[in-house]
Amino acid sequence: QINFVACQLFALLAAFWFRIYLSPSHASSAVRHAFATLFGIYFAVFCFGWYSIHLFVLVMMNYGIMNMASIPNIHRYSFVVAMGYLTLCHISRIYIFHYGILTTDFSGPLMIITQKITTLACQLHDGIGRQAEELTAEQNRLAVKTRPSLLEYLSYLLNFMSIIAGPCSNYKDYIAFIEGRHVHMKLLEVNWKQKGYDRLPDPSPTGAVMYKLCVTLVSLILFLTLTKNFPMAYIIDNEFLDKTPFLSRLGYLYVVTQAAKPKYYFAWTLADAVNNAAGYGFSGVDERGTFRWDLLSNLNIWNIETATSFKMYIENWNIQTAAWLKRVCYDRAPWYPTALTFILSALWHGIYPGYYFTFLTGILITLAARAIRNNCRHYFLSSVPLKIAYDVVTWVVTQLAVCYTVAPFVMLAVEPTIKFYKSMYFHMHILSILVLLMLPIRPQAQSIRKPQNQAMQNSIKSK
């Protein structure tokens, strides 16, 4: 953890220097690629020692595939090799290290690199191996028309801005950033002239970086004060279970889940700030004419904490992983896209049994929540008091449902998970099944594909 923080803080300083002294107007694309790659490799070795060899082995294996495999199969071979290697590393953590989280846990960077490898392979397949009319609008926009050079490939996968904590980004966005076209490209996408600008603006990320660093600092303080004092393991402590009534256990479950979040808020927000400091992450202009730097944001804390539905909660948590799952699996699956996306999400996270308890429980609660919303919500929209009451109740239920669902994700093993569910009387499982049995299935007033996409998003949890 100390190495992680030290690397990210040094990466933040390097990112500012990179944006000022190695900007596209001061340095060539090759120099920017080389600097980003070399510093990324250094950070990986510093943080993970000899374990970093796993990152480099996977990167080079897939570079060989990208250059030797036929275009119709490049995305398949890349996917199998990347996910296979990642899964072997996940297995080693259980059967070799006996559920231990290594002091130099390299699985996080390996998971991000796996996302990037499969993303690039799919987008390369779209750009060279498919006709434009076969692609969706998003696939056409992100399609890669030529195989990247070795330097471009290494820079995309190993750059110092994302090697430690991500997030995954699209290859075309990254190359546009390195070549100095990133901001202009995003402004064109949002028709910047219609936002009141008469000439091409030059947005600065400084304000966004400072804000995200403030969020990072608050998250760090909360982590140091709350996370250590409210461990998830205490909720299955025998003495606690014997002396604490059910409703109090529910309340404590909410507290310990809240206490577990600052770690993720800290890591993801700091990673976002590092990318922004380098000048990467600009996403355009909002309806008020404000520059946005959330292209790589991985979460929306306000929407998470105020979510009144399971769907809203998940859509704002680990956003870039949700986008990756959609682009490499859901949009390409020939059949059962929702089920296959659930499976991929689980495999990507690892093979700890607790992860699968979380995903299976999440499926059940997602279906029940959708049934309640489709059958009942319209009755509460006729007046403001009813709508407020509905929002309050759904907020409470959503927050407790999320806590109930993610507890096994933290506990990891089977025994503590079963003990936890027994202490909770399996109440969310039982209520969800009753809802599905009692309420009719009503289709949403949208296209068939979109509800499936929403179900896919509800499958995603973060490490």
Short mmCIF file of C-alpha atoms in Angstrom, two decimals:
data_model
loop_
_atom_site.label_atom_id
_atom_site.label_comp_id
_atom_site.label_asym_id
_atom_site.label_seq_id
_atom_site.Cartn_x
_atom_site.Cartn_y
_atom_site.Cartn_z
CA GLN A 1 0.00 0.00 0.00
CA ILE A 2 2.88 2.36 0.76
CA ASN A 3 4.45 1.56 -2.62
CA PHE A 4 1.09 2.13 -4.30
CA VAL A 5 0.60 5.57 -2.76
CA ALA A 6 4.22 6.56 -3.37
CA CYS A 7 4.03 5.53 -7.02
CA GLN A 8 0.74 7.33 -7.62
CA LEU A 9 1.97 10.54 -5.98
CA PHE A 10 5.16 10.41 -8.03
CA ALA A 11 3.05 9.65 -11.11
CA LEU A 12 0.98 12.75 -10.34
CA LEU A 13 4.09 14.94 -10.32
CA ALA A 14 5.38 13.23 -13.46
CA ALA A 15 2.01 13.80 -15.13
CA PHE A 16 2.14 17.55 -14.53
CA TRP A 17 5.70 17.62 -15.87
CA PHE A 18 4.65 15.50 -18.84
CA ARG A 19 1.82 17.87 -19.77
CA ILE A 20 3.96 21.02 -19.48
CA TYR A 21 7.37 19.97 -20.81
CA LEU A 22 6.47 17.07 -23.10
CA SER A 23 3.30 18.54 -24.56
CA PRO A 24 2.64 17.79 -28.25
CA SER A 25 4.00 21.23 -29.12
CA HIS A 26 7.31 20.51 -27.35
CA ALA A 27 7.90 16.82 -28.07
CA SER A 28 7.15 14.31 -30.78
CA SER A 29 4.66 11.49 -30.34
CA ALA A 30 7.53 8.99 -30.21
CA VAL A 31 9.14 10.83 -27.30
CA ARG A 32 5.84 11.03 -25.43
CA HIS A 33 5.21 7.32 -26.02
CA ALA A 34 8.72 6.38 -24.87
CA PHE A 35 8.57 8.50 -21.70
CA ALA A 36 5.13 7.16 -20.73
CA THR A 37 6.25 3.57 -21.33
CA LEU A 38 9.59 3.71 -19.52
CA PHE A 39 8.13 5.40 -16.47
CA GLY A 40 5.28 2.88 -16.44
CA ILE A 41 7.71 -0.04 -16.49
CA TYR A 42 9.73 1.56 -13.69
CA PHE A 43 6.61 2.01 -11.54
CA ALA A 44 5.56 -1.59 -12.14
CA VAL A 45 8.96 -2.95 -11.09
CA PHE A 46 9.14 -0.63 -8.08
CA CYS A 47 5.66 -1.57 -6.88
CA PHE A 48 5.55 -5.30 -7.60
CA GLY A 49 9.16 -6.44 -7.87
CA TRP A 50 9.66 -9.67 -9.76
CA TYR A 51 5.88 -10.21 -9.89
CA SER A 52 5.79 -7.48 -12.55
CA ILE A 53 7.18 -10.06 -14.98
CA HIS A 54 3.62 -11.36 -15.29
CA LEU A 55 2.54 -8.02 -16.75
CA PHE A 56 5.32 -8.00 -19.33
CA VAL A 57 4.82 -11.66 -20.30
CA LEU A 58 1.12 -11.12 -20.96
CA VAL A 59 1.78 -7.92 -22.92
CA MET A 60 4.37 -9.53 -25.20
CA MET A 61 2.38 -12.73 -25.75
CA ASN A 62 -0.55 -10.71 -26.98
CA TYR A 63 1.65 -8.48 -29.11
CA GLY A 64 2.70 -11.64 -30.93
CA ILE A 65 -0.93 -12.65 -31.34
CA MET A 66 -1.87 -9.21 -32.63
CA ASN A 67 0.79 -9.39 -35.35
CA MET A 68 0.52 -13.07 -36.33
CA ALA A 69 -3.16 -13.94 -35.88
CA SER A 70 -5.63 -13.49 -38.71
CA ILE A 71 -7.89 -10.48 -38.35
CA PRO A 72 -11.12 -12.56 -38.19
CA ASN A 73 -9.74 -14.35 -35.12
CA ILE A 74 -7.49 -11.75 -33.51
CA HIS A 75 -10.05 -10.76 -30.88
CA ARG A 76 -10.81 -14.39 -30.00
CA TYR A 77 -7.18 -15.44 -29.56
CA SER A 78 -6.32 -12.30 -27.61
CA PHE A 79 -9.32 -12.78 -25.35
CA VAL A 80 -8.57 -16.44 -24.60
CA VAL A 81 -4.87 -15.84 -23.87
CA ALA A 82 -5.40 -12.72 -21.76
CA MET A 83 -8.28 -14.12 -19.72
CA GLY A 84 -6.57 -17.50 -19.44
CA TYR A 85 -3.37 -15.99 -18.06
CA LEU A 86 -5.31 -13.76 -15.67
CA THR A 87 -7.34 -16.73 -14.43
CA LEU A 88 -4.19 -18.79 -13.79
CA CYS A 89 -2.82 -15.94 -11.69
CA HIS A 90 -6.12 -15.72 -9.80
CA ILE A 91 -6.00 -19.48 -9.12
CA SER A 92 -2.46 -19.23 -7.77
CA ARG A 93 -3.64 -16.76 -5.13
CA ILE A 94 -5.99 -19.36 -3.66
CA TYR A 95 -4.21 -22.69 -4.09
CA ILE A 96 -0.63 -21.46 -3.65
CA PHE A 97 -1.07 -18.56 -1.26
CA HIS A 98 -4.14 -19.95 0.52
CA TYR A 99 -6.51 -16.99 0.16
CA GLY A 100 -3.72 -14.60 1.03
CA ILE A 101 -3.60 -11.18 -0.54
CA LEU A 102 0.04 -10.79 -1.50
CA THR A 103 1.86 -7.84 -0.03
CA THR A 104 2.80 -7.12 -3.63
CA ASP A 105 -0.52 -7.98 -5.22
CA PHE A 106 -0.06 -7.63 -8.97
CA SER A 107 -3.55 -8.82 -9.91
CA GLY A 108 -5.00 -5.29 -10.14
CA PRO A 109 -2.62 -4.08 -12.89
CA LEU A 110 -2.96 -7.45 -14.63
CA MET A 111 -6.74 -7.03 -14.66
CA ILE A 112 -6.42 -3.56 -16.21
CA ILE A 113 -3.97 -4.79 -18.84
CA THR A 114 -6.36 -7.64 -19.67
CA GLN A 115 -9.10 -5.08 -20.26
CA LYS A 116 -6.85 -3.04 -22.53
CA ILE A 117 -5.60 -6.04 -24.52
CA THR A 118 -9.10 -7.32 -25.23
CA THR A 119 -10.42 -3.82 -25.93
CA LEU A 120 -7.71 -3.15 -28.52
CA ALA A 121 -8.13 -6.58 -30.12
CA CYS A 122 -11.88 -6.09 -30.53
CA GLN A 123 -11.49 -2.57 -31.89
CA LEU A 124 -8.78 -3.72 -34.30
CA HIS A 125 -11.08 -6.50 -35.48
CA ASP A 126 -13.84 -3.90 -36.00
CA GLY A 127 -11.56 -1.58 -37.96
CA ILE A 128 -9.94 -4.11 -40.29
CA GLY A 129 -12.09 -7.24 -40.27
CA ARG A 130 -15.64 -5.88 -40.45
CA GLN A 131 -17.62 -3.65 -42.77
CA ALA A 132 -18.77 -0.27 -41.48
CA GLU A 133 -22.44 -1.22 -41.90
CA GLU A 134 -21.92 -4.16 -39.53
CA LEU A 135 -20.83 -1.90 -36.69
CA THR A 136 -22.80 0.09 -34.18
CA ALA A 137 -22.17 3.84 -34.06
CA GLU A 138 -19.87 3.43 -31.06
CA GLN A 139 -17.95 0.53 -32.60
CA ASN A 140 -17.45 2.53 -35.78
CA ARG A 141 -16.19 5.55 -33.82
CA LEU A 142 -13.68 3.47 -31.82
CA ALA A 143 -12.57 1.10 -34.61
CA VAL A 144 -8.79 0.89 -35.14
CA LYS A 145 -7.80 0.79 -38.82
CA THR A 146 -4.13 -0.21 -38.54
CA ARG A 147 -2.11 -2.45 -36.24
CA PRO A 148 -0.18 -0.37 -33.71
CA SER A 149 3.60 -0.28 -33.66
CA LEU A 150 5.43 -1.90 -30.76
CA LEU A 151 6.04 1.49 -29.12
CA GLU A 152 2.39 2.53 -29.45
CA TYR A 153 1.26 -0.84 -28.12
CA LEU A 154 3.56 -0.74 -25.08
CA SER A 155 2.65 2.86 -24.36
CA TYR A 156 -1.07 2.11 -24.42
CA LEU A 157 -0.74 -0.88 -22.09
CA LEU A 158 2.09 0.18 -19.77
CA ASN A 159 1.96 3.98 -19.57
CA PHE A 160 2.71 5.43 -16.14
CA MET A 161 -0.69 7.14 -15.83
CA SER A 162 -2.63 3.88 -15.68
CA ILE A 163 -0.18 1.03 -14.97
CA ILE A 164 -0.88 1.01 -11.22
CA ALA A 165 -4.63 1.62 -10.89
CA GLY A 166 -6.03 2.10 -14.38
CA PRO A 167 -8.50 2.81 -15.64
CA CYS A 168 -8.93 1.13 -19.00
CA SER A 169 -9.39 3.55 -21.89
CA ASN A 170 -9.98 3.21 -25.60
CA TYR A 171 -6.95 2.95 -27.87
CA LYS A 172 -8.05 5.73 -30.24
CA ASP A 173 -8.60 8.12 -27.33
CA TYR A 174 -5.15 7.36 -25.94
CA ILE A 175 -3.37 7.79 -29.28
CA ALA A 176 -5.24 11.06 -29.89
CA PHE A 177 -4.05 12.25 -26.47
CA ILE A 178 -0.42 11.38 -27.20
CA GLU A 179 -0.58 13.06 -30.61
CA GLY A 180 -2.27 16.18 -29.25
CA ARG A 181 -5.64 15.61 -30.95
CA HIS A 182 -7.54 14.48 -27.86
CA VAL A 183 -9.16 17.77 -26.81
CA HIS A 184 -9.97 18.86 -30.36
CA MET A 185 -11.53 15.48 -31.14
CA LYS A 186 -13.80 15.60 -28.08
CA LEU A 187 -14.83 19.20 -28.79
CA LEU A 188 -15.83 18.24 -32.32
CA GLU A 189 -17.90 15.36 -30.95
CA VAL A 190 -19.96 17.76 -28.81
CA ASN A 191 -20.20 20.54 -31.45
CA TRP A 192 -18.24 23.04 -29.37
CA LYS A 193 -19.24 26.01 -31.55
CA GLN A 194 -22.84 25.50 -30.44
CA LYS A 195 -21.71 25.90 -26.81
CA GLY A 196 -20.95 29.60 -27.33
CA TYR A 197 -17.26 29.45 -28.29
CA ASP A 198 -16.13 31.32 -31.41
CA ARG A 199 -12.66 29.76 -31.46
CA LEU A 200 -11.15 26.48 -30.33
CA PRO A 201 -10.73 26.66 -26.53
CA ASP A 202 -7.75 25.25 -24.64
CA PRO A 203 -9.20 23.74 -21.46
CA SER A 204 -6.92 23.28 -18.46
CA PRO A 205 -7.29 20.20 -16.23
CA THR A 206 -5.92 22.00 -13.15
CA GLY A 207 -9.32 22.69 -11.58
CA ALA A 208 -10.49 19.11 -12.11
CA VAL A 209 -7.23 17.74 -10.70
CA MET A 210 -7.41 19.93 -7.59
CA TYR A 211 -11.01 18.88 -6.94
CA LYS A 212 -10.18 15.21 -7.32
CA LEU A 213 -7.17 15.54 -5.04
CA CYS A 214 -9.46 17.03 -2.38
CA VAL A 215 -11.78 14.04 -2.76
CA THR A 216 -8.74 11.77 -2.53
CA LEU A 217 -7.58 13.44 0.68
CA VAL A 218 -11.00 13.14 2.32
CA SER A 219 -11.19 9.49 1.22
CA LEU A 220 -7.76 8.82 2.72
CA ILE A 221 -8.79 10.37 6.04
CA LEU A 222 -11.96 8.29 6.10
CA PHE A 223 -9.97 5.17 5.24
CA LEU A 224 -7.53 5.75 8.09
CA THR A 225 -10.26 6.55 10.63
CA LEU A 226 -13.21 4.37 9.59
CA THR A 227 -12.01 1.37 7.61
CA LYS A 228 -9.60 0.17 10.28
CA ASN A 229 -12.16 0.64 13.07
CA PHE A 230 -15.11 -1.05 11.35
CA PRO A 231 -13.86 -4.33 9.83
CA MET A 232 -16.30 -6.43 7.85
CA ALA A 233 -15.20 -9.54 9.78
CA TYR A 234 -16.79 -8.24 12.98
CA ILE A 235 -20.27 -8.71 11.52
CA ILE A 236 -19.87 -12.50 11.78
CA ASP A 237 -18.17 -12.46 15.17
CA ASN A 238 -19.93 -14.95 17.46
CA GLU A 239 -20.18 -12.56 20.39
CA PHE A 240 -21.58 -9.83 18.13
CA LEU A 241 -24.19 -12.19 16.67
CA ASP A 242 -25.26 -13.44 20.11
CA LYS A 243 -25.74 -10.01 21.66
CA THR A 244 -26.98 -7.87 18.76
CA PRO A 245 -30.60 -7.88 17.53
CA PHE A 246 -31.35 -8.25 13.83
CA LEU A 247 -32.15 -4.60 13.07
CA SER A 248 -28.97 -3.47 14.81
CA ARG A 249 -27.00 -5.97 12.74
CA LEU A 250 -28.54 -4.46 9.60
CA GLY A 251 -27.48 -1.01 10.73
CA TYR A 252 -23.95 -2.18 11.48
CA LEU A 253 -23.81 -3.88 8.07
CA TYR A 254 -24.49 -0.51 6.46
CA VAL A 255 -21.78 1.13 8.58
CA VAL A 256 -19.07 -1.43 7.77
CA THR A 257 -19.94 -1.33 4.08
CA GLN A 258 -19.65 2.45 4.09
CA ALA A 259 -16.34 2.12 5.90
CA ALA A 260 -15.04 -0.19 3.15
CA LYS A 261 -15.71 2.30 0.34
CA PRO A 262 -13.06 5.01 0.99
CA LYS A 263 -10.32 2.65 -0.17
CA TYR A 264 -11.91 2.46 -3.62
CA TYR A 265 -12.81 6.14 -3.67
CA PHE A 266 -9.19 6.98 -2.88
CA ALA A 267 -7.57 4.68 -5.45
CA TRP A 268 -9.91 5.42 -8.35
CA THR A 269 -10.11 9.17 -7.82
CA LEU A 270 -6.34 9.48 -7.48
CA ALA A 271 -5.89 7.46 -10.69
CA ASP A 272 -8.35 9.78 -12.44
CA ALA A 273 -6.43 12.82 -11.18
CA VAL A 274 -3.12 11.41 -12.46
CA ASN A 275 -4.52 10.99 -15.96
CA ASN A 276 -6.09 14.45 -15.91
CA ALA A 277 -2.83 16.02 -14.70
CA ALA A 278 -1.16 14.61 -17.81
CA GLY A 279 -3.89 16.20 -19.93
CA TYR A 280 -5.81 12.98 -20.55
CA GLY A 281 -9.48 12.53 -19.72
CA PHE A 282 -11.18 15.51 -21.36
CA SER A 283 -14.70 14.53 -22.41
CA GLY A 284 -16.17 17.72 -23.84
CA VAL A 285 -18.47 20.51 -22.71
CA ASP A 286 -21.65 20.10 -20.68
CA GLU A 287 -24.96 21.91 -21.25
CA ARG A 288 -23.76 24.84 -19.10
CA GLY A 289 -20.60 25.30 -21.16
CA THR A 290 -18.33 23.84 -18.48
CA PHE A 291 -15.36 21.75 -19.53
CA ARG A 292 -15.66 18.14 -18.40
CA TRP A 293 -12.75 15.92 -17.37
CA ASP A 294 -14.63 12.70 -16.64
CA LEU A 295 -13.78 10.57 -19.68
CA LEU A 296 -11.82 8.19 -17.43
CA SER A 297 -13.77 8.64 -14.19
CA ASN A 298 -14.52 5.32 -12.55
CA LEU A 299 -17.24 6.39 -10.15
CA ASN A 300 -19.73 9.12 -9.26
CA ILE A 301 -19.77 9.29 -5.47
CA TRP A 302 -22.87 11.46 -5.14
CA ASN A 303 -24.95 9.19 -7.36
CA ILE A 304 -23.69 6.13 -5.49
CA GLU A 305 -24.58 7.46 -2.06
CA THR A 306 -27.99 8.78 -3.15
CA ALA A 307 -28.96 5.88 -5.42
CA THR A 308 -32.61 4.89 -5.18
CA SER A 309 -32.26 1.77 -7.32
CA PHE A 310 -29.85 -1.11 -7.65
CA LYS A 311 -29.34 -0.15 -11.30
CA MET A 312 -28.44 3.46 -10.50
CA TYR A 313 -25.94 2.31 -7.89
CA ILE A 314 -24.12 -0.07 -10.23
CA GLU A 315 -24.11 2.36 -13.16
CA ASN A 316 -22.02 4.76 -11.09
CA TRP A 317 -19.59 2.22 -9.63
CA ASN A 318 -16.56 1.01 -11.61
CA ILE A 319 -17.84 2.77 -14.71
CA GLN A 320 -14.93 1.88 -16.99
CA THR A 321 -15.23 -1.83 -16.24
CA ALA A 322 -18.92 -1.65 -17.10
CA ALA A 323 -18.01 -0.05 -20.43
CA TRP A 324 -15.38 -2.74 -21.09
CA LEU A 325 -17.80 -5.57 -20.41
CA LYS A 326 -20.33 -4.03 -22.75
CA ARG A 327 -17.85 -3.50 -25.58
CA VAL A 328 -16.00 -6.81 -25.52
CA CYS A 329 -18.78 -9.18 -24.43
CA TYR A 330 -22.33 -7.91 -24.33
CA ASP A 331 -22.33 -6.19 -27.74
CA ARG A 332 -20.60 -9.18 -29.37
CA ALA A 333 -22.21 -12.20 -27.74
CA PRO A 334 -24.15 -14.22 -30.36
CA TRP A 335 -26.61 -15.46 -27.74
CA TYR A 336 -27.48 -14.94 -24.06
CA PRO A 337 -25.46 -11.70 -23.82
CA THR A 338 -26.58 -10.94 -20.27
CA ALA A 339 -25.62 -14.37 -18.90
CA LEU A 340 -22.28 -14.39 -20.71
CA THR A 341 -21.49 -10.93 -19.41
CA PHE A 342 -22.23 -12.05 -15.84
CA ILE A 343 -19.82 -14.96 -16.33
CA LEU A 344 -17.06 -12.78 -17.79
CA SER A 345 -17.44 -10.23 -14.99
CA ALA A 346 -17.06 -12.96 -12.38
CA LEU A 347 -14.05 -14.58 -14.07
CA TRP A 348 -12.31 -11.24 -14.51
CA HIS A 349 -12.63 -10.44 -10.82
CA GLY A 350 -11.20 -13.80 -9.79
CA ILE A 351 -12.20 -17.21 -8.51
CA TYR A 352 -12.82 -16.46 -4.85
CA PRO A 353 -16.17 -18.07 -3.96
CA GLY A 354 -17.36 -14.84 -2.34
CA TYR A 355 -17.30 -13.11 -5.71
CA TYR A 356 -19.74 -15.65 -7.15
CA PHE A 357 -22.07 -15.38 -4.16
CA THR A 358 -22.13 -11.64 -4.82
CA PHE A 359 -22.89 -12.00 -8.52
CA LEU A 360 -25.60 -14.63 -8.06
CA THR A 361 -27.26 -12.61 -5.32
CA GLY A 362 -26.97 -9.52 -7.50
CA ILE A 363 -28.81 -11.21 -10.36
CA LEU A 364 -31.70 -12.16 -8.08
CA ILE A 365 -31.99 -8.72 -6.50
CA THR A 366 -31.70 -7.01 -9.88
CA LEU A 367 -34.63 -8.98 -11.28
CA ALA A 368 -36.72 -8.36 -8.18
CA ALA A 369 -35.95 -4.63 -8.16
CA ARG A 370 -36.91 -4.36 -11.81
CA ALA A 371 -40.19 -6.19 -11.18
CA ILE A 372 -41.09 -3.84 -8.32
CA ARG A 373 -40.21 -0.75 -10.32
CA ASN A 374 -42.16 -1.81 -13.40
CA ASN A 375 -45.24 -2.82 -11.41
CA CYS A 376 -45.37 -0.22 -8.64
CA ARG A 377 -43.44 2.95 -9.37
CA HIS A 378 -46.12 4.66 -11.47
CA TYR A 379 -48.51 4.61 -8.50
CA PHE A 380 -46.20 6.98 -6.60
CA LEU A 381 -45.74 9.63 -9.26
CA SER A 382 -49.12 11.33 -8.88
CA SER A 383 -48.05 13.66 -6.05
CA VAL A 384 -44.88 15.11 -4.58
CA PRO A 385 -45.33 13.60 -1.07
CA LEU A 386 -45.85 10.13 -2.54
CA LYS A 387 -42.80 10.51 -4.76
CA ILE A 388 -40.67 11.66 -1.81
CA ALA A 389 -41.88 8.74 0.29
CA TYR A 390 -41.12 6.34 -2.57
CA ASP A 391 -37.62 7.78 -2.98
CA VAL A 392 -36.87 7.53 0.74
CA VAL A 393 -38.02 3.92 0.95
CA THR A 394 -36.20 2.88 -2.22
CA TRP A 395 -33.02 4.61 -1.03
CA VAL A 396 -33.05 2.65 2.24
CA VAL A 397 -33.83 -0.64 0.49
CA THR A 398 -31.21 -0.04 -2.21
CA GLN A 399 -28.43 0.76 0.25
CA LEU A 400 -29.23 -2.27 2.42
CA ALA A 401 -29.55 -4.52 -0.62
CA VAL A 402 -26.14 -3.43 -1.87
CA CYS A 403 -24.60 -4.04 1.56
CA TYR A 404 -26.17 -7.49 1.70
CA THR A 405 -24.94 -8.29 -1.80
CA VAL A 406 -21.33 -7.14 -1.53
CA ALA A 407 -20.50 -8.55 1.92
CA PRO A 408 -19.35 -11.92 0.45
CA PHE A 409 -17.19 -9.98 -2.01
CA VAL A 410 -15.15 -8.76 0.96
CA MET A 411 -15.28 -12.03 2.92
CA LEU A 412 -14.04 -14.06 -0.07
CA ALA A 413 -14.46 -17.58 1.34
CA VAL A 414 -17.51 -19.87 1.57
CA GLU A 415 -17.66 -20.41 5.33
CA PRO A 416 -17.87 -16.75 6.42
CA THR A 417 -20.30 -16.02 3.58
CA ILE A 418 -22.73 -18.74 4.65
CA LYS A 419 -22.38 -17.67 8.26
CA PHE A 420 -23.20 -14.09 7.25
CA TYR A 421 -26.27 -15.07 5.24
CA LYS A 422 -27.52 -17.27 8.07
CA SER A 423 -27.15 -14.38 10.50
CA MET A 424 -29.24 -12.29 8.09
CA TYR A 425 -31.81 -15.12 7.74
CA PHE A 426 -31.30 -15.00 3.94
CA HIS A 427 -33.90 -12.23 4.03
CA MET A 428 -32.95 -10.53 0.74
CA HIS A 429 -32.90 -13.85 -1.09
CA ILE A 430 -36.31 -14.80 0.29
CA LEU A 431 -37.87 -11.39 -0.38
CA SER A 432 -36.51 -11.32 -3.93
CA ILE A 433 -37.89 -14.77 -4.72
CA LEU A 434 -41.29 -13.83 -3.28
CA VAL A 435 -41.37 -10.66 -5.38
CA LEU A 436 -40.57 -12.60 -8.54
CA LEU A 437 -43.26 -15.17 -7.75
CA MET A 438 -45.94 -12.64 -6.85
CA LEU A 439 -45.44 -9.80 -9.33
CA PRO A 440 -46.09 -10.25 -13.05
CA ILE A 441 -43.28 -9.62 -15.49
CA ARG A 442 -43.99 -6.34 -17.23
CA PRO A 443 -41.81 -5.27 -20.15
CA GLN A 444 -40.22 -1.87 -19.88
CA ALA A 445 -41.32 0.77 -22.33
CA GLN A 446 -38.04 0.58 -24.20
CA SER A 447 -36.38 -1.51 -26.85
CA ILE A 448 -35.68 -5.15 -26.15
CA ARG A 449 -31.94 -4.69 -26.27
CA LYS A 450 -31.76 -1.86 -23.76
CA PRO A 451 -33.18 -3.73 -20.77
CA GLN A 452 -30.66 -6.46 -21.44
CA ASN A 453 -27.96 -3.84 -21.39
CA GLN A 454 -29.23 -2.55 -18.06
CA ALA A 455 -29.19 -6.08 -16.67
CA MET A 456 -25.63 -6.40 -17.86
CA GLN A 457 -24.61 -3.25 -16.04
CA ASN A 458 -26.20 -4.54 -12.86
CA SER A 459 -23.86 -7.52 -12.94
CA ILE A 460 -20.73 -5.51 -12.43
CA LYS A 461 -18.90 -5.15 -9.16
CA SER A 462 -15.47 -3.92 -8.55
CA LYS A 463 -12.60 -5.36 -6.92
#
